[in-house]
Coordinates of C-alpha atoms in Angstrom, one line a residue:
X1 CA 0.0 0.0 0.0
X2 CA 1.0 3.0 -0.9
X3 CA 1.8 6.3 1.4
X4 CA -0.6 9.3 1.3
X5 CA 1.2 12.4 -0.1
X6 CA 0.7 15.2 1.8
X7 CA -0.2 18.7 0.5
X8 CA 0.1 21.7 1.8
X9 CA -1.4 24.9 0.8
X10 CA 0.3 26.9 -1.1
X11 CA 2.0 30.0 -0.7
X12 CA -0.2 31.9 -2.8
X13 CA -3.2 30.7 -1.1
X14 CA -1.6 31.2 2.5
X15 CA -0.9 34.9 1.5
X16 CA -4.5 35.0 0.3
X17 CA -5.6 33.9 3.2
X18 CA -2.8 36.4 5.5
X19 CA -4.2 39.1 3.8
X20 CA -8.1 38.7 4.0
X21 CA -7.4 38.0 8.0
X22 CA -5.5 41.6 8.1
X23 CA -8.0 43.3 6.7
X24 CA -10.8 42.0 8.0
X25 CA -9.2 42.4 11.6
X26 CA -8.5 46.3 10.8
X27 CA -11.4 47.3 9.4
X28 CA -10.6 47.5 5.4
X29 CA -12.0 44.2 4.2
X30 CA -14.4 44.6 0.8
X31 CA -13.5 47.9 -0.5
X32 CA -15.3 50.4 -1.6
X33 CA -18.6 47.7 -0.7
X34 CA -17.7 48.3 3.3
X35 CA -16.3 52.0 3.2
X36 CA -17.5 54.0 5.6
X37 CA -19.0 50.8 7.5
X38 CA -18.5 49.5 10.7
X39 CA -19.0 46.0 10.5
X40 CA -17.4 44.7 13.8
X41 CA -20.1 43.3 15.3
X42 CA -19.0 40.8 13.5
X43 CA -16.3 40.0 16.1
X44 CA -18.9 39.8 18.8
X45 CA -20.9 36.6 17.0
X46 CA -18.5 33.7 15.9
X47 CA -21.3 32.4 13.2
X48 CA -20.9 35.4 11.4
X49 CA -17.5 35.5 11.1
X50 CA -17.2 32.2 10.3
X51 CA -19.4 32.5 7.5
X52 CA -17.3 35.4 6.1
X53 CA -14.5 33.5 6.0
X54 CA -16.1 30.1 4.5
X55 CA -17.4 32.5 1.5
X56 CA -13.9 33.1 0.9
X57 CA -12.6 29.8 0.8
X58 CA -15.3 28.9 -0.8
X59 CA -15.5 30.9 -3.7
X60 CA -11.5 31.7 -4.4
X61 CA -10.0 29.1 -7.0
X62 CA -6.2 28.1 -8.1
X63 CA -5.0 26.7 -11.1
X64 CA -3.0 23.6 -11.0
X65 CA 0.5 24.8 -9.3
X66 CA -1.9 26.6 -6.5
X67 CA -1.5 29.8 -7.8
X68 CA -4.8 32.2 -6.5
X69 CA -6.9 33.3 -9.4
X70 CA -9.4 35.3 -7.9
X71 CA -8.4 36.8 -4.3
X72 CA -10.5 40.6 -5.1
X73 CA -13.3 38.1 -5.9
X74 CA -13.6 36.2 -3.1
X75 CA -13.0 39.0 -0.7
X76 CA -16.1 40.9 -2.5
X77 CA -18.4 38.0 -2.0
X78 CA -17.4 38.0 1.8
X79 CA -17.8 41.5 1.6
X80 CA -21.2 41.0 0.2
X81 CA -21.9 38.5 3.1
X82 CA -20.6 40.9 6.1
X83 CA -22.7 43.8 4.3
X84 CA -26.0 42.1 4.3
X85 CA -25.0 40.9 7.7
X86 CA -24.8 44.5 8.8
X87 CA -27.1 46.0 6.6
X88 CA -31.1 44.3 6.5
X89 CA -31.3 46.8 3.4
X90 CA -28.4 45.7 0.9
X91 CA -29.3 42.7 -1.1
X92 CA -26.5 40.9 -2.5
X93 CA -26.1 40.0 -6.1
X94 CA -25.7 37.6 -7.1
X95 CA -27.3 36.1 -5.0
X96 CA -25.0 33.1 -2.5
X97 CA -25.4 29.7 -4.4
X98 CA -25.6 27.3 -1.8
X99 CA -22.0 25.7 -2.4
X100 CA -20.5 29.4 -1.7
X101 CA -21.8 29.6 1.7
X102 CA -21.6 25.6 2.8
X103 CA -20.1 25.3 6.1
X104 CA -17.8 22.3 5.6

């Protein structure tokens, strides 16, 4: 039997990931969708954060040596998430298909 390789993720993704944690954490996340708006609450319920970030790693793709493709995208449909989260009034469009917000 043969041994499992393991993968890691790659660099590009890791930065990807780095640098939607920074600005989520300082307030600059999803811009221009979230200027102006103060979307911490966010901090104070875990589901909602959690969902943020799921939409991202959801939604943001590689090609085949794990390069990111699509960072700006994925961070705008989290955006659109923590907006409608924060704001009854915005609708989000497109609207979430269900495999960019599963919880996995």
């Amino acid at each position: 039997m043969e041994a499992a390789t393991i993968q890691k993720l790659s660099n590009s993704f890791s930065g990807a990931l780095r640098t939607f944690s920074y600005w989520i954490a300082n307030g600059t996340v999803g811009l221009p969708l979230l200027e102006g708006i103060d979307y911490s609450c966010i901090f104070e319920e875990p589901s909602a954060l959690e969902q943020a970030y799921a939409i991202f790693a959801n939604v943001i793709e590689m090609d085949e040596v794990g390069i990111v493709c699509n960072a700006k995208y994925a961070e705008m449909r989290a955006a659109q998430y923590i907006r409608s989260y924060v704001d009854n009034s915005y609708k989000v469009e497109p609207e979430f298909e269900d495999w960019e917000i599963d919880l996995y």
